[in-house]
PDB file of C-alpha atoms in Angstrom:
ATOM      1  CA  UNK F  57     -21.579  11.518   8.124  1.00 44.00           C
ATOM      2  CA  UNK F  58     -22.333  14.021  10.903  1.00 45.00           C
ATOM      3  CA  UNK F  59     -19.953  12.039  13.133  1.00 44.00           C
ATOM      4  CA  UNK F  60     -16.990  13.478  11.168  1.00 47.00           C
ATOM      5  CA  UNK F  61     -17.151  16.727  13.000  1.00 48.00           C
ATOM      6  CA  UNK F  62     -17.711  15.422  16.552  1.00 48.00           C
ATOM      7  CA  UNK F  63     -14.646  13.228  17.079  1.00 51.00           C
ATOM      8  CA  UNK F  64     -11.627  13.508  19.233  1.00 50.00           C
ATOM      9  CA  UNK F  65      -8.257  14.309  17.745  1.00 49.00           C
ATOM     10  CA  UNK F  66      -6.479  11.340  16.138  1.00 50.00           C
ATOM     11  CA  UNK F  67      -3.883   9.588  18.280  1.00 57.00           C
ATOM     12  CA  UNK F  68      -2.033   6.539  17.058  1.00 68.00           C
ATOM     13  CA  UNK F  69      -2.975   5.729  13.467  1.00 78.00           C
ATOM     14  CA  UNK F  70      -4.210   2.108  13.021  1.00 88.00           C
ATOM     15  CA  UNK F  71      -5.359   0.819   9.697  1.00 94.00           C
ATOM     16  CA  UNK F  72      -6.928  -2.390  11.052  1.00 94.00           C
ATOM     17  CA  UNK F  73     -10.522  -1.287  10.403  1.00 94.00           C
ATOM     18  CA  UNK F  74      -9.609  -0.181   6.861  1.00 96.00           C
ATOM     19  CA  UNK F  75      -7.929  -3.546   6.355  1.00 96.00           C
ATOM     20  CA  UNK F  76     -11.149  -5.273   7.485  1.00 95.00           C
ATOM     21  CA  UNK F  77     -13.231  -3.121   5.176  1.00 96.00           C
ATOM     22  CA  UNK F  78     -11.080  -3.897   2.194  1.00 97.00           C
ATOM     23  CA  UNK F  79     -11.036  -7.619   3.000  1.00 96.00           C
ATOM     24  CA  UNK F  80     -14.808  -7.647   3.238  1.00 96.00           C
ATOM     25  CA  UNK F  81     -15.037  -6.555  -0.423  1.00 96.00           C
ATOM     26  CA  UNK F  82     -13.207  -9.702  -1.558  1.00 95.00           C
ATOM     27  CA  UNK F  83     -11.292  -7.610  -4.077  1.00 96.00           C
ATOM     28  CA  UNK F  84      -8.134  -9.204  -5.600  1.00 96.00           C
ATOM     29  CA  UNK F  85      -5.265  -6.830  -4.828  1.00 96.00           C
ATOM     30  CA  UNK F  86      -1.903  -7.473  -6.321  1.00 94.00           C
ATOM     31  CA  UNK F  87       1.310  -5.600  -5.505  1.00 95.00           C
ATOM     32  CA  UNK F  88       3.656  -5.720  -8.465  1.00 92.00           C
ATOM     33  CA  UNK F  89       7.196  -4.479  -8.627  1.00 89.00           C
ATOM     34  CA  UNK F  90       6.796  -3.150 -12.202  1.00 87.00           C
ATOM     35  CA  UNK F  91       3.623  -1.221 -11.450  1.00 86.00           C
ATOM     36  CA  UNK F  92       4.203   2.496 -11.408  1.00 84.00           C
ATOM     37  CA  UNK F  93       0.596   3.719 -11.151  1.00 90.00           C
ATOM     38  CA  UNK F  94      -2.101   2.025  -9.129  1.00 93.00           C
ATOM     39  CA  UNK F  95      -5.100   0.947 -11.193  1.00 93.00           C
ATOM     40  CA  UNK F  96      -8.193  -1.115 -11.241  1.00 94.00           C
ATOM     41  CA  UNK F  97      -8.433  -3.461 -14.170  1.00 91.00           C
ATOM     42  CA  UNK F  98     -12.180  -3.791 -14.993  1.00 88.00           C
ATOM     43  CA  UNK F  99     -11.829  -6.742 -17.405  1.00 89.00           C
ATOM     44  CA  UNK F 100      -9.643  -8.759 -15.039  1.00 92.00           C
ATOM     45  CA  UNK F 101     -11.532  -7.413 -11.977  1.00 93.00           C
ATOM     46  CA  UNK F 102      -8.456  -6.859  -9.908  1.00 95.00           C
ATOM     47  CA  UNK F 103      -6.530  -3.981  -8.381  1.00 96.00           C
ATOM     48  CA  UNK F 104      -2.811  -3.657  -9.153  1.00 95.00           C
ATOM     49  CA  UNK F 105      -0.717  -1.521  -6.809  1.00 95.00           C
ATOM     50  CA  UNK F 106       2.965  -0.622  -6.732  1.00 94.00           C
ATOM     51  CA  UNK F 107       4.943  -2.248  -3.928  1.00 94.00           C
ATOM     52  CA  UNK F 108       4.160  -0.688  -0.622  1.00 93.00           C
ATOM     53  CA  UNK F 109       7.788   0.417  -0.320  1.00 92.00           C
ATOM     54  CA  UNK F 110       7.368   2.567  -3.449  1.00 93.00           C
ATOM     55  CA  UNK F 111       5.034   4.925  -1.612  1.00 92.00           C
ATOM     56  CA  UNK F 112       6.750   7.888   0.082  1.00 90.00           C
ATOM     57  CA  UNK F 113       4.260   7.919   3.013  1.00 92.00           C
ATOM     58  CA  UNK F 114       1.955   5.372   4.549  1.00 94.00           C
ATOM     59  CA  UNK F 115      -1.033   7.759   4.290  1.00 95.00           C
ATOM     60  CA  UNK F 116      -0.614   7.952   0.533  1.00 95.00           C
ATOM     61  CA  UNK F 117      -0.462   4.117   0.279  1.00 96.00           C
ATOM     62  CA  UNK F 118      -3.664   3.760   2.339  1.00 97.00           C
ATOM     63  CA  UNK F 119      -5.474   6.475   0.411  1.00 97.00           C
ATOM     64  CA  UNK F 120      -4.495   4.769  -2.851  1.00 97.00           C
ATOM     65  CA  UNK F 121      -5.988   1.516  -1.612  1.00 97.00           C
ATOM     66  CA  UNK F 122      -9.246   3.288  -0.688  1.00 98.00           C
ATOM     67  CA  UNK F 123      -9.348   5.035  -4.069  1.00 97.00           C
ATOM     68  CA  UNK F 124      -8.922   1.838  -6.045  1.00 97.00           C
ATOM     69  CA  UNK F 125     -11.487  -0.027  -3.901  1.00 98.00           C
ATOM     70  CA  UNK F 126     -13.976   2.729  -4.819  1.00 97.00           C
ATOM     71  CA  UNK F 127     -13.216   2.050  -8.547  1.00 96.00           C
ATOM     72  CA  UNK F 128     -13.800  -1.622  -7.785  1.00 96.00           C
ATOM     73  CA  UNK F 129     -17.341  -0.831  -6.669  1.00 96.00           C
ATOM     74  CA  UNK F 130     -18.275   0.604 -10.062  1.00 91.00           C
ATOM     75  CA  UNK F 131     -19.151  -2.766 -11.589  1.00 85.00           C
ATOM     76  CA  UNK F 132     -22.826  -3.581 -12.226  1.00 84.00           C
ATOM     77  CA  UNK F 133     -22.787  -6.510  -9.839  1.00 87.00           C
ATOM     78  CA  UNK F 134     -21.589  -4.199  -7.059  1.00 91.00           C
ATOM     79  CA  UNK F 135     -22.925  -0.679  -7.197  1.00 91.00           C
ATOM     80  CA  UNK F 136     -23.254  -0.345 -10.960  1.00 84.00           C
ATOM     81  CA  UNK F 137     -22.370   3.327 -11.175  1.00 82.00           C
ATOM     82  CA  UNK F 138     -21.786   4.594 -14.712  1.00 82.00           C
ATOM     83  CA  UNK F 139     -20.220   7.905 -15.535  1.00 85.00           C
ATOM     84  CA  UNK F 140     -17.285   9.479 -17.322  1.00 91.00           C
ATOM     85  CA  UNK F 141     -13.747   8.558 -16.362  1.00 92.00           C
ATOM     86  CA  UNK F 142     -13.187  12.026 -14.939  1.00 95.00           C
ATOM     87  CA  UNK F 143     -16.372  11.957 -12.910  1.00 96.00           C
ATOM     88  CA  UNK F 144     -15.372   8.500 -11.645  1.00 95.00           C
ATOM     89  CA  UNK F 145     -12.062   9.982 -10.441  1.00 96.00           C
ATOM     90  CA  UNK F 146     -14.001  12.672  -8.597  1.00 97.00           C
ATOM     91  CA  UNK F 147     -16.225  10.021  -6.907  1.00 97.00           C
ATOM     92  CA  UNK F 148     -13.111   8.205  -5.768  1.00 97.00           C
ATOM     93  CA  UNK F 149     -11.322  11.307  -4.498  1.00 97.00           C
ATOM     94  CA  UNK F 150     -14.371  12.475  -2.553  1.00 97.00           C
ATOM     95  CA  UNK F 151     -15.075   8.907  -1.311  1.00 97.00           C
ATOM     96  CA  UNK F 152     -11.509   8.536  -0.128  1.00 97.00           C
ATOM     97  CA  UNK F 153     -11.829  11.734   1.956  1.00 96.00           C
ATOM     98  CA  UNK F 154     -15.122  10.573   3.400  1.00 97.00           C
ATOM     99  CA  UNK F 155     -13.846   7.159   4.389  1.00 97.00           C
ATOM    100  CA  UNK F 156     -10.664   8.616   5.854  1.00 96.00           C
ATOM    101  CA  UNK F 157     -12.716  11.006   7.932  1.00 94.00           C
ATOM    102  CA  UNK F 158     -15.168   8.264   9.053  1.00 94.00           C
ATOM    103  CA  UNK F 159     -12.326   6.048  10.201  1.00 94.00           C
ATOM    104  CA  UNK F 160     -10.421   9.025  11.644  1.00 92.00           C
ATOM    105  CA  UNK F 161      -7.438   8.382   9.451  1.00 94.00           C
ATOM    106  CA  UNK F 162      -5.036  11.164   8.511  1.00 93.00           C
ATOM    107  CA  UNK F 163      -5.808  12.677   5.126  1.00 92.00           C
ATOM    108  CA  UNK F 164      -3.518  12.198   2.152  1.00 92.00           C
ATOM    109  CA  UNK F 165      -2.269  15.617   1.025  1.00 90.00           C
ATOM    110  CA  UNK F 166      -0.816  14.370  -2.260  1.00 91.00           C
ATOM    111  CA  UNK F 167      -2.576  16.471  -4.932  1.00 92.00           C
ATOM    112  CA  UNK F 168      -1.136  14.895  -8.061  1.00 92.00           C
ATOM    113  CA  UNK F 169      -4.301  13.035  -8.995  1.00 92.00           C
ATOM    114  CA  UNK F 170      -6.519  16.026  -8.098  1.00 94.00           C
ATOM    115  CA  UNK F 171      -4.407  18.396 -10.197  1.00 95.00           C
ATOM    116  CA  UNK F 172      -4.487  15.943 -13.118  1.00 96.00           C
ATOM    117  CA  UNK F 173      -8.283  15.801 -13.265  1.00 96.00           C
ATOM    118  CA  UNK F 174      -9.178  19.316 -12.030  1.00 96.00           C
ATOM    119  CA  UNK F 175      -9.568  20.866 -15.500  1.00 97.00           C
ATOM    120  CA  UNK F 176     -12.025  18.142 -16.552  1.00 97.00           C
ATOM    121  CA  UNK F 177     -13.916  18.436 -13.290  1.00 97.00           C
ATOM    122  CA  UNK F 178     -14.259  22.160 -13.791  1.00 96.00           C
ATOM    123  CA  UNK F 179     -15.523  21.619 -17.331  1.00 97.00           C
ATOM    124  CA  UNK F 180     -17.978  18.946 -16.103  1.00 96.00           C
ATOM    125  CA  UNK F 181     -19.365  21.240 -13.414  1.00 96.00           C
ATOM    126  CA  UNK F 182     -19.663  24.082 -15.894  1.00 96.00           C
ATOM    127  CA  UNK F 183     -21.534  21.989 -18.450  1.00 96.00           C
ATOM    128  CA  UNK F 184     -23.808  20.118 -16.023  1.00 94.00           C
ATOM    129  CA  UNK F 185     -25.066  21.579 -12.773  1.00 90.00           C
ATOM    130  CA  UNK F 186     -25.694  18.028 -11.472  1.00 95.00           C
ATOM    131  CA  UNK F 187     -22.129  16.829 -12.156  1.00 96.00           C
ATOM    132  CA  UNK F 188     -20.668  17.631  -8.715  1.00 96.00           C
ATOM    133  CA  UNK F 189     -23.803  16.638  -6.799  1.00 96.00           C
ATOM    134  CA  UNK F 190     -24.042  13.267  -8.569  1.00 96.00           C
ATOM    135  CA  UNK F 191     -20.357  12.546  -7.852  1.00 96.00           C
ATOM    136  CA  UNK F 192     -20.645  13.393  -4.176  1.00 96.00           C
ATOM    137  CA  UNK F 193     -23.861  11.391  -3.834  1.00 96.00           C
ATOM    138  CA  UNK F 194     -22.173   8.348  -5.454  1.00 96.00           C
ATOM    139  CA  UNK F 195     -19.142   8.787  -3.178  1.00 97.00           C
ATOM    140  CA  UNK F 196     -21.371   8.707  -0.147  1.00 97.00           C
ATOM    141  CA  UNK F 197     -23.282   5.724  -1.510  1.00 96.00           C
ATOM    142  CA  UNK F 198     -19.990   3.864  -2.124  1.00 96.00           C
ATOM    143  CA  UNK F 199     -18.646   4.583   1.393  1.00 97.00           C
ATOM    144  CA  UNK F 200     -21.948   3.491   2.973  1.00 96.00           C
ATOM    145  CA  UNK F 201     -21.816   0.322   0.891  1.00 96.00           C
ATOM    146  CA  UNK F 202     -18.310  -0.434   2.211  1.00 97.00           C
ATOM    147  CA  UNK F 203     -19.318   0.209   5.818  1.00 96.00           C
ATOM    148  CA  UNK F 204     -22.445  -1.934   5.483  1.00 95.00           C
ATOM    149  CA  UNK F 205     -20.478  -4.701   3.800  1.00 93.00           C
ATOM    150  CA  UNK F 206     -18.002  -4.662   6.651  1.00 89.00           C
ATOM    151  CA  UNK F 207     -20.814  -4.819   9.222  1.00 89.00           C
ATOM    152  CA  UNK F 208     -22.394  -7.787   7.410  1.00 89.00           C
ATOM    153  CA  UNK F 209     -19.147  -9.687   7.300  1.00 83.00           C
ATOM    154  CA  UNK F 210     -18.529  -9.041  11.009  1.00 82.00           C
ATOM    155  CA  UNK F 211     -21.989 -10.237  12.043  1.00 81.00           C
ATOM    156  CA  UNK F 212     -21.874 -13.362   9.807  1.00 70.00           C
TER     157      UNK F 212
END
């Protein structure tokens, strides 16, 4: 991830590479008009998102897609990461930032999800000195998995 800090400023934002990464996962993504909050259904193994037009900004829509794809990777037949719900949210928030940086996408500055989980993250960090490090390591592992999966699909 050292490439994050060596890049040129972003010009025109294109999400084609992100689209290809998400497509490479094979995740079922459904946009539903009644959906208010994006979520990954573990039992049904699908992502449900609000309609794209319900998002105030394109960057928030794209960040939400990344976030939910990272939840999608938690299953045992993908990356098999197991942790608390609040630590899982931290993994997805960190992973979203890492992938946005890697792809040189503008960051999403919506802090609603972060503010919602911050008290539990603070408690987790206080109780377990490995909590933050484990979450960041899993976020990096998840992003690397996505990038590798995309590379494999491209070369196949």
